[in-house]
mmCIF file of N, CA and C and ligand atoms in Angstrom:
data_model
loop_
_atom_site.group_PDB
_atom_site.id
_atom_site.type_symbol
_atom_site.label_atom_id
_atom_site.label_comp_id
_atom_site.label_asym_id
_atom_site.label_seq_id
_atom_site.Cartn_x
_atom_site.Cartn_y
_atom_site.Cartn_z
ATOM 1 N N MET A 79 -65.528 -25.035 -29.371
ATOM 2 C CA MET A 79 -64.099 -25.840 -29.191
ATOM 3 C C MET A 79 -63.782 -25.476 -27.850
ATOM 4 N N ASN A 80 -63.487 -26.646 -26.856
ATOM 5 C CA ASN A 80 -62.833 -26.728 -25.406
ATOM 6 C C ASN A 80 -61.647 -26.290 -25.130
ATOM 7 N N LYS A 81 -61.635 -25.785 -24.354
ATOM 8 C CA LYS A 81 -60.454 -25.675 -23.139
ATOM 9 C C LYS A 81 -58.789 -26.422 -24.256
ATOM 10 N N PHE A 82 -59.021 -27.766 -23.938
ATOM 11 C CA PHE A 82 -58.201 -28.440 -24.812
ATOM 12 C C PHE A 82 -57.807 -27.904 -25.622
ATOM 13 N N GLU A 83 -58.663 -27.973 -26.599
ATOM 14 C CA GLU A 83 -58.749 -27.453 -28.006
ATOM 15 C C GLU A 83 -57.861 -26.452 -28.237
ATOM 16 N N SER A 84 -58.854 -25.564 -27.513
ATOM 17 C CA SER A 84 -58.147 -23.648 -27.783
ATOM 18 C C SER A 84 -56.507 -23.349 -27.641
ATOM 19 N N GLU A 85 -56.728 -24.915 -26.467
ATOM 20 C CA GLU A 85 -54.679 -24.569 -26.083
ATOM 21 C C GLU A 85 -54.416 -25.049 -27.139
ATOM 22 N N LEU A 86 -54.250 -26.334 -27.391
ATOM 23 C CA LEU A 86 -53.946 -26.783 -28.900
ATOM 24 C C LEU A 86 -53.496 -25.562 -29.778
ATOM 25 N N LYS A 87 -54.436 -24.974 -29.990
ATOM 26 C CA LYS A 87 -54.392 -24.238 -31.025
ATOM 27 C C LYS A 87 -53.283 -22.819 -31.438
ATOM 28 N N THR A 88 -52.970 -22.812 -30.064
ATOM 29 C CA THR A 88 -51.662 -21.981 -29.693
ATOM 30 C C THR A 88 -50.500 -22.671 -29.240
ATOM 31 N N GLY A 89 -50.496 -24.061 -29.609
ATOM 32 C CA GLY A 89 -49.333 -25.111 -29.376
ATOM 33 C C GLY A 89 -49.454 -25.313 -27.803
ATOM 34 N N ASN A 90 -50.388 -25.157 -26.953
ATOM 35 C CA ASN A 90 -50.359 -25.539 -25.735
ATOM 36 C C ASN A 90 -50.398 -26.966 -25.952
ATOM 37 N N PHE A 91 -49.953 -27.700 -24.950
ATOM 38 C CA PHE A 91 -50.190 -29.516 -24.858
ATOM 39 C C PHE A 91 -50.771 -29.773 -23.024
ATOM 40 N N VAL A 92 -52.120 -29.498 -22.998
ATOM 41 C CA VAL A 92 -52.807 -29.176 -21.489
ATOM 42 C C VAL A 92 -53.840 -30.575 -21.318
ATOM 43 N N THR A 93 -53.824 -31.041 -19.617
ATOM 44 C CA THR A 93 -54.413 -31.696 -19.616
ATOM 45 C C THR A 93 -55.472 -30.995 -17.956
ATOM 46 N N SER A 94 -56.184 -31.670 -18.355
ATOM 47 C CA SER A 94 -57.760 -31.171 -16.851
ATOM 48 C C SER A 94 -56.933 -31.967 -15.890
ATOM 49 N N GLU A 95 -57.028 -31.484 -14.701
ATOM 50 C CA GLU A 95 -56.422 -32.182 -13.757
ATOM 51 C C GLU A 95 -57.611 -31.464 -12.542
ATOM 52 N N CYS A 96 -58.039 -32.243 -11.650
ATOM 53 C CA CYS A 96 -59.035 -32.218 -10.247
ATOM 54 C C CYS A 96 -57.816 -32.468 -9.319
ATOM 55 N N ASN A 97 -58.374 -30.824 -8.580
ATOM 56 C CA ASN A 97 -57.617 -30.680 -7.358
ATOM 57 C C ASN A 97 -58.324 -31.320 -6.431
ATOM 58 N N HIS A 98 -59.755 -31.492 -6.524
ATOM 59 C CA HIS A 98 -60.287 -32.405 -5.245
ATOM 60 C C HIS A 98 -59.959 -33.813 -5.184
ATOM 61 N N CYS A 99 -59.617 -34.469 -5.826
ATOM 62 C CA CYS A 99 -59.415 -35.920 -6.422
ATOM 63 C C CYS A 99 -57.666 -36.011 -6.088
ATOM 64 N N ASN A 100 -56.928 -34.968 -6.592
ATOM 65 C CA ASN A 100 -55.341 -35.319 -6.540
ATOM 66 C C ASN A 100 -55.066 -35.801 -8.175
ATOM 67 N N ARG A 101 -56.013 -35.559 -9.284
ATOM 68 C CA ARG A 101 -55.308 -36.781 -10.364
ATOM 69 C C ARG A 101 -55.721 -35.983 -11.687
ATOM 70 N N VAL A 102 -55.360 -36.283 -12.522
ATOM 71 C CA VAL A 102 -54.961 -36.037 -13.723
ATOM 72 C C VAL A 102 -56.719 -36.820 -14.769
ATOM 73 N N VAL A 103 -57.421 -35.923 -15.053
ATOM 74 C CA VAL A 103 -58.429 -36.496 -15.505
ATOM 75 C C VAL A 103 -57.755 -36.536 -17.134
ATOM 76 N N TRP A 104 -58.359 -37.433 -17.737
ATOM 77 C CA TRP A 104 -57.966 -37.620 -18.981
ATOM 78 C C TRP A 104 -59.128 -38.996 -19.474
ATOM 79 N N PRO A 105 -59.701 -39.067 -20.591
ATOM 80 C CA PRO A 105 -59.801 -37.981 -21.889
ATOM 81 C C PRO A 105 -59.559 -36.603 -21.305
ATOM 82 N N PRO A 106 -59.769 -35.283 -21.457
ATOM 83 C CA PRO A 106 -59.834 -33.814 -20.857
ATOM 84 C C PRO A 106 -61.181 -33.494 -20.819
ATOM 85 N N SER A 107 -61.826 -33.280 -19.858
ATOM 86 C CA SER A 107 -63.159 -32.374 -19.550
ATOM 87 C C SER A 107 -63.162 -31.548 -18.677
ATOM 88 N N ASP A 108 -64.246 -31.023 -18.651
ATOM 89 C CA ASP A 108 -64.080 -29.611 -17.815
ATOM 90 C C ASP A 108 -64.669 -30.244 -16.507
ATOM 91 N N TYR A 109 -64.661 -31.097 -16.305
ATOM 92 C CA TYR A 109 -65.356 -31.941 -15.131
ATOM 93 C C TYR A 109 -64.793 -33.268 -14.329
ATOM 94 N N CYS A 110 -64.461 -33.588 -13.191
ATOM 95 C CA CYS A 110 -63.559 -34.691 -12.768
ATOM 96 C C CYS A 110 -64.399 -35.738 -13.099
ATOM 97 N N ASP A 111 -64.417 -36.856 -13.979
ATOM 98 C CA ASP A 111 -65.025 -38.284 -13.844
ATOM 99 C C ASP A 111 -64.879 -38.701 -12.497
ATOM 100 N N ASN A 112 -64.425 -38.948 -11.524
ATOM 101 C CA ASN A 112 -65.221 -38.936 -10.379
ATOM 102 C C ASN A 112 -66.124 -38.313 -9.356
ATOM 103 N N CYS A 113 -65.430 -36.999 -9.384
ATOM 104 C CA CYS A 113 -66.400 -36.053 -8.426
ATOM 105 C C CYS A 113 -66.967 -35.273 -8.866
ATOM 106 N N PHE A 114 -66.859 -35.132 -10.226
ATOM 107 C CA PHE A 114 -67.805 -34.003 -11.068
ATOM 108 C C PHE A 114 -68.000 -32.449 -10.962
ATOM 109 N N GLN A 115 -66.439 -32.449 -10.188
ATOM 110 C CA GLN A 115 -66.340 -30.831 -9.665
ATOM 111 C C GLN A 115 -64.980 -30.388 -11.339
ATOM 112 N N LYS A 116 -65.168 -28.810 -10.432
ATOM 113 C CA LYS A 116 -64.559 -28.655 -12.397
ATOM 114 C C LYS A 116 -62.921 -28.258 -11.987
ATOM 115 N N VAL A 117 -62.627 -28.838 -13.461
ATOM 116 C CA VAL A 117 -60.840 -29.071 -13.153
ATOM 117 C C VAL A 117 -60.470 -27.838 -12.918
ATOM 118 N N SER A 118 -58.899 -27.762 -13.076
ATOM 119 C CA SER A 118 -57.741 -26.761 -13.740
ATOM 120 C C SER A 118 -56.918 -27.656 -14.442
ATOM 121 N N TRP A 119 -56.851 -26.572 -15.253
ATOM 122 C CA TRP A 119 -55.783 -26.897 -16.184
ATOM 123 C C TRP A 119 -54.277 -26.683 -16.312
ATOM 124 N N ARG A 120 -53.315 -27.709 -16.683
ATOM 125 C CA ARG A 120 -51.864 -27.596 -16.678
ATOM 126 C C ARG A 120 -51.408 -27.981 -17.805
ATOM 127 N N LYS A 121 -50.036 -27.665 -18.181
ATOM 128 C CA LYS A 121 -49.544 -27.963 -18.952
ATOM 129 C C LYS A 121 -48.898 -29.013 -18.806
ATOM 130 N N ILE A 122 -48.521 -30.120 -19.906
ATOM 131 C CA ILE A 122 -48.098 -32.208 -19.823
ATOM 132 C C ILE A 122 -46.753 -31.403 -20.230
ATOM 133 N N SER A 123 -46.083 -32.637 -19.483
ATOM 134 C CA SER A 123 -44.109 -32.962 -19.888
ATOM 135 C C SER A 123 -44.231 -33.380 -21.239
ATOM 136 N N LYS A 124 -43.257 -32.983 -21.827
ATOM 137 C CA LYS A 124 -43.172 -33.177 -23.117
ATOM 138 C C LYS A 124 -42.277 -34.515 -23.495
ATOM 139 N N ASN A 125 -42.271 -34.850 -22.679
ATOM 140 C CA ASN A 125 -41.249 -36.344 -22.698
ATOM 141 C C ASN A 125 -42.507 -37.735 -22.458
ATOM 142 N N GLY A 126 -42.317 -38.578 -23.599
ATOM 143 C CA GLY A 126 -43.261 -39.598 -23.611
ATOM 144 C C GLY A 126 -43.152 -40.406 -23.752
ATOM 145 N N THR A 127 -43.084 -42.113 -24.019
ATOM 146 C CA THR A 127 -42.797 -43.347 -24.159
ATOM 147 C C THR A 127 -43.885 -44.081 -25.264
ATOM 148 N N ILE A 128 -42.897 -44.182 -26.386
ATOM 149 C CA ILE A 128 -43.702 -45.125 -27.540
ATOM 150 C C ILE A 128 -44.495 -46.235 -27.035
ATOM 151 N N ILE A 129 -46.002 -46.451 -27.174
ATOM 152 C CA ILE A 129 -46.414 -48.110 -26.879
ATOM 153 C C ILE A 129 -46.463 -48.354 -28.112
ATOM 154 N N GLU A 130 -47.109 -48.255 -29.135
ATOM 155 C CA GLU A 130 -47.489 -48.689 -30.691
ATOM 156 C C GLU A 130 -47.276 -47.870 -31.589
ATOM 157 N N LEU A 131 -46.485 -48.864 -32.713
ATOM 158 C CA LEU A 131 -46.439 -47.917 -34.104
ATOM 159 C C LEU A 131 -47.114 -48.365 -35.399
ATOM 160 N N SER A 132 -46.966 -47.487 -35.737
ATOM 161 C CA SER A 132 -47.722 -48.138 -37.643
ATOM 162 C C SER A 132 -46.928 -47.228 -38.173
ATOM 163 N N LYS A 133 -47.862 -47.956 -39.772
ATOM 164 C CA LYS A 133 -46.736 -47.122 -40.601
ATOM 165 C C LYS A 133 -47.946 -47.027 -41.695
ATOM 166 N N LYS A 134 -48.075 -45.995 -42.186
ATOM 167 C CA LYS A 134 -48.921 -46.199 -43.482
ATOM 168 C C LYS A 134 -48.793 -44.603 -44.675
ATOM 169 N N GLU A 135 -48.348 -45.686 -45.674
ATOM 170 C CA GLU A 135 -47.749 -45.585 -46.756
ATOM 171 C C GLU A 135 -46.463 -44.849 -46.401
ATOM 172 N N ASN A 136 -45.293 -43.535 -46.456
ATOM 173 C CA ASN A 136 -44.424 -43.403 -45.773
ATOM 174 C C ASN A 136 -44.578 -42.849 -44.075
ATOM 175 N N ASP A 137 -45.651 -42.542 -43.914
ATOM 176 C CA ASP A 137 -45.776 -41.821 -42.599
ATOM 177 C C ASP A 137 -45.696 -43.030 -41.887
ATOM 178 N N VAL A 138 -45.142 -42.441 -40.128
ATOM 179 C CA VAL A 138 -45.066 -43.250 -39.436
ATOM 180 C C VAL A 138 -46.248 -42.552 -37.882
ATOM 181 N N PHE A 139 -46.985 -43.604 -37.460
ATOM 182 C CA PHE A 139 -47.746 -43.288 -36.819
ATOM 183 C C PHE A 139 -47.483 -43.568 -35.258
ATOM 184 N N CYS A 140 -47.288 -42.919 -34.071
ATOM 185 C CA CYS A 140 -47.376 -43.792 -33.125
ATOM 186 C C CYS A 140 -48.501 -43.443 -31.728
ATOM 187 N N ILE A 141 -49.103 -44.206 -30.562
ATOM 188 C CA ILE A 141 -49.136 -44.346 -29.568
ATOM 189 C C ILE A 141 -47.740 -44.119 -28.646
ATOM 190 N N SER A 142 -48.128 -42.105 -28.044
ATOM 191 C CA SER A 142 -47.654 -42.383 -26.997
ATOM 192 C C SER A 142 -47.846 -42.052 -25.645
ATOM 193 N N GLU A 143 -47.344 -42.010 -24.759
ATOM 194 C CA GLU A 143 -47.566 -42.087 -23.154
ATOM 195 C C GLU A 143 -47.013 -41.021 -22.607
ATOM 196 N N PHE A 144 -47.799 -40.558 -21.802
ATOM 197 C CA PHE A 144 -46.968 -39.324 -21.193
ATOM 198 C C PHE A 144 -47.284 -39.223 -19.705
ATOM 199 N N GLU A 145 -46.746 -39.225 -18.756
ATOM 200 C CA GLU A 145 -46.633 -39.395 -17.717
ATOM 201 C C GLU A 145 -47.467 -40.418 -17.063
ATOM 202 N N ASN A 146 -47.572 -41.091 -17.638
ATOM 203 C CA ASN A 146 -47.732 -42.616 -17.005
ATOM 204 C C ASN A 146 -48.924 -42.690 -17.343
ATOM 205 N N LYS A 147 -49.838 -42.111 -18.106
ATOM 206 C CA LYS A 147 -51.446 -42.210 -18.218
ATOM 207 C C LYS A 147 -52.131 -41.632 -19.564
ATOM 208 N N ILE A 148 -51.513 -40.165 -19.736
ATOM 209 C CA ILE A 148 -51.784 -40.060 -20.435
ATOM 210 C C ILE A 148 -52.005 -40.320 -22.255
ATOM 211 N N ARG A 149 -52.364 -41.245 -23.145
ATOM 212 C CA ARG A 149 -52.026 -41.606 -24.703
ATOM 213 C C ARG A 149 -52.689 -40.746 -25.526
ATOM 214 N N ILE A 150 -51.432 -40.713 -26.744
ATOM 215 C CA ILE A 150 -52.258 -39.768 -27.855
ATOM 216 C C ILE A 150 -51.512 -40.410 -28.945
ATOM 217 N N MET A 151 -52.359 -40.246 -30.036
ATOM 218 C CA MET A 151 -51.945 -41.309 -31.254
ATOM 219 C C MET A 151 -51.164 -39.587 -32.156
ATOM 220 N N GLY A 152 -50.148 -39.803 -32.762
ATOM 221 C CA GLY A 152 -49.454 -38.875 -33.504
ATOM 222 C C GLY A 152 -48.395 -39.356 -34.649
ATOM 223 N N LYS A 153 -48.218 -38.489 -35.227
ATOM 224 C CA LYS A 153 -47.066 -39.076 -36.626
ATOM 225 C C LYS A 153 -45.776 -38.754 -35.863
ATOM 226 N N LEU A 154 -44.801 -39.667 -36.219
ATOM 227 C CA LEU A 154 -43.397 -40.071 -35.979
ATOM 228 C C LEU A 154 -42.540 -39.427 -36.982
ATOM 229 N N ASP A 155 -41.639 -38.747 -36.552
ATOM 230 C CA ASP A 155 -40.573 -37.488 -37.238
ATOM 231 C C ASP A 155 -39.560 -39.248 -37.624
ATOM 232 N N ALA A 156 -39.787 -40.117 -38.046
ATOM 233 C CA ALA A 156 -38.487 -41.295 -37.849
ATOM 234 C C ALA A 156 -39.387 -42.107 -39.014
ATOM 235 N N GLN A 157 -38.031 -42.940 -38.852
ATOM 236 C CA GLN A 157 -38.421 -44.178 -40.158
ATOM 237 C C GLN A 157 -38.604 -45.124 -39.053
ATOM 238 N N ILE A 158 -39.727 -46.149 -39.470
ATOM 239 C CA ILE A 158 -40.365 -47.072 -38.657
ATOM 240 C C ILE A 158 -39.160 -48.043 -38.461
ATOM 241 N N ASP A 159 -38.214 -48.198 -39.225
ATOM 242 C CA ASP A 159 -37.102 -49.236 -38.159
ATOM 243 C C ASP A 159 -36.436 -48.801 -37.062
ATOM 244 N N MET A 160 -36.006 -47.192 -37.148
ATOM 245 C CA MET A 160 -35.054 -46.908 -36.242
ATOM 246 C C MET A 160 -35.795 -46.372 -35.148
ATOM 247 N N ALA A 161 -38.009 -47.056 -34.805
ATOM 248 C CA ALA A 161 -38.203 -47.234 -33.512
ATOM 249 C C ALA A 161 -38.498 -48.206 -33.444
ATOM 250 N N LYS A 162 -39.075 -48.023 -31.620
ATOM 251 C CA LYS A 162 -39.221 -49.516 -31.447
ATOM 252 C C LYS A 162 -40.004 -48.785 -29.937
ATOM 253 N N PRO A 163 -41.162 -49.595 -29.808
ATOM 254 C CA PRO A 163 -41.952 -49.640 -28.806
ATOM 255 C C PRO A 163 -41.392 -49.543 -27.078
ATOM 256 N N GLY A 164 -41.535 -48.233 -26.191
ATOM 257 C CA GLY A 164 -40.730 -48.212 -25.450
ATOM 258 C C GLY A 164 -40.018 -47.223 -25.205
ATOM 259 N N GLN A 165 -39.171 -46.641 -26.315
ATOM 260 C CA GLN A 165 -38.432 -45.738 -26.680
ATOM 261 C C GLN A 165 -38.944 -44.243 -26.056
ATOM 262 N N ARG A 166 -38.040 -43.606 -25.434
ATOM 263 C CA ARG A 166 -38.380 -42.218 -25.413
ATOM 264 C C ARG A 166 -38.671 -41.443 -27.147
ATOM 265 N N VAL A 167 -39.468 -39.957 -26.761
ATOM 266 C CA VAL A 167 -40.031 -39.405 -27.633
ATOM 267 C C VAL A 167 -40.286 -38.050 -26.906
ATOM 268 N N LYS A 168 -40.289 -37.281 -27.572
ATOM 269 C CA LYS A 168 -40.743 -35.931 -27.301
ATOM 270 C C LYS A 168 -41.882 -35.156 -27.956
ATOM 271 N N LEU A 169 -42.378 -34.584 -27.437
ATOM 272 C CA LEU A 169 -43.605 -33.915 -28.537
ATOM 273 C C LEU A 169 -43.464 -32.457 -28.711
ATOM 274 N N SER A 170 -43.038 -32.501 -30.317
ATOM 275 C CA SER A 170 -42.337 -31.749 -30.875
ATOM 276 C C SER A 170 -43.567 -30.770 -31.590
ATOM 277 N N LYS A 171 -44.432 -31.106 -31.302
ATOM 278 C CA LYS A 171 -45.392 -29.648 -31.948
ATOM 279 C C LYS A 171 -46.884 -30.525 -31.730
ATOM 280 N N CYS A 172 -47.451 -29.535 -31.356
ATOM 281 C CA CYS A 172 -49.141 -29.838 -31.168
ATOM 282 C C CYS A 172 -49.877 -28.819 -32.030
ATOM 283 N N LEU A 173 -50.858 -29.040 -32.909
ATOM 284 C CA LEU A 173 -51.539 -27.977 -33.062
ATOM 285 C C LEU A 173 -53.840 -28.608 -33.089
ATOM 286 N N PHE A 174 -54.063 -27.406 -33.496
ATOM 287 C CA PHE A 174 -55.761 -28.051 -33.705
ATOM 288 C C PHE A 174 -56.212 -27.243 -34.546
ATOM 289 N N ASN A 175 -56.627 -28.115 -35.864
ATOM 290 C CA ASN A 175 -56.747 -27.615 -36.935
ATOM 291 C C ASN A 175 -58.094 -28.007 -37.464
ATOM 292 N N GLY A 176 -59.495 -28.138 -36.693
ATOM 293 C CA GLY A 176 -60.578 -29.083 -36.253
ATOM 294 C C GLY A 176 -60.150 -30.609 -36.148
ATOM 295 N N LYS A 177 -59.124 -30.673 -35.664
ATOM 296 C CA LYS A 177 -58.817 -32.139 -35.214
ATOM 297 C C LYS A 177 -57.757 -32.218 -34.816
ATOM 298 N N ASN A 178 -57.382 -32.984 -34.102
ATOM 299 C CA ASN A 178 -56.053 -32.468 -32.779
ATOM 300 C C ASN A 178 -55.050 -33.307 -33.498
ATOM 301 N N ARG A 179 -53.922 -32.844 -33.967
ATOM 302 C CA ARG A 179 -53.064 -32.996 -34.155
ATOM 303 C C ARG A 179 -51.661 -33.033 -33.489
ATOM 304 N N PHE A 180 -50.775 -34.403 -33.500
ATOM 305 C CA PHE A 180 -49.521 -34.569 -32.365
ATOM 306 C C PHE A 180 -48.532 -34.423 -33.308
ATOM 307 N N PHE A 181 -46.920 -34.170 -32.940
ATOM 308 C CA PHE A 181 -46.170 -34.636 -33.566
ATOM 309 C C PHE A 181 -44.799 -34.914 -32.778
ATOM 310 N N PHE A 182 -44.203 -36.129 -32.923
ATOM 311 C CA PHE A 182 -42.959 -36.626 -32.321
ATOM 312 C C PHE A 182 -41.704 -36.580 -32.384
ATOM 313 N N SER A 183 -41.069 -36.285 -32.073
ATOM 314 C CA SER A 183 -39.965 -37.059 -32.601
ATOM 315 C C SER A 183 -38.759 -37.909 -31.360
ATOM 316 N N LEU A 184 -37.803 -38.721 -31.870
ATOM 317 C CA LEU A 184 -36.994 -39.781 -30.971
ATOM 318 C C LEU A 184 -35.807 -38.789 -30.356
ATOM 319 N N GLU A 185 -36.067 -39.235 -28.802
ATOM 320 C CA GLU A 185 -35.142 -39.124 -28.109
ATOM 321 C C GLU A 185 -33.600 -39.672 -27.970
ATOM 322 N N ASN A 186 -32.657 -38.758 -28.025
ATOM 323 C CA ASN A 186 -31.168 -39.323 -28.481
ATOM 324 C C ASN A 186 -31.226 -40.400 -27.088
ATOM 325 N N ASN A 187 -31.060 -41.851 -27.297
ATOM 326 C CA ASN A 187 -31.072 -42.808 -26.090
ATOM 327 C C ASN A 187 -30.044 -42.707 -25.467
HETATM 328 ZN ZN1 ZN B 402 -62.385 -35.226 -8.607
#
């Protein structure tokens, strides 16, 4: 289990960040993909934007973007006709149980 997964497991959504290049390293990695220095870790803002929506049976999934860079796929707690790309969401829960799992709820616009 890497640092990203072990933090997820305790409900923390974190990203790797390079203090030398002053940039977010995403997808998460122990080393910067630009200068190969060791990264530091910090929590990510829980406020994101819907990029893409999809529906599978009765569940709605979306790709949401955080901090204009970090894109993750998760389950949206809403009906598909209530949501549209560009809408604000909040990361309501995240966990790791062998797989990354993210849950979003719609922000009141
Ligand atoms: Zn770097």
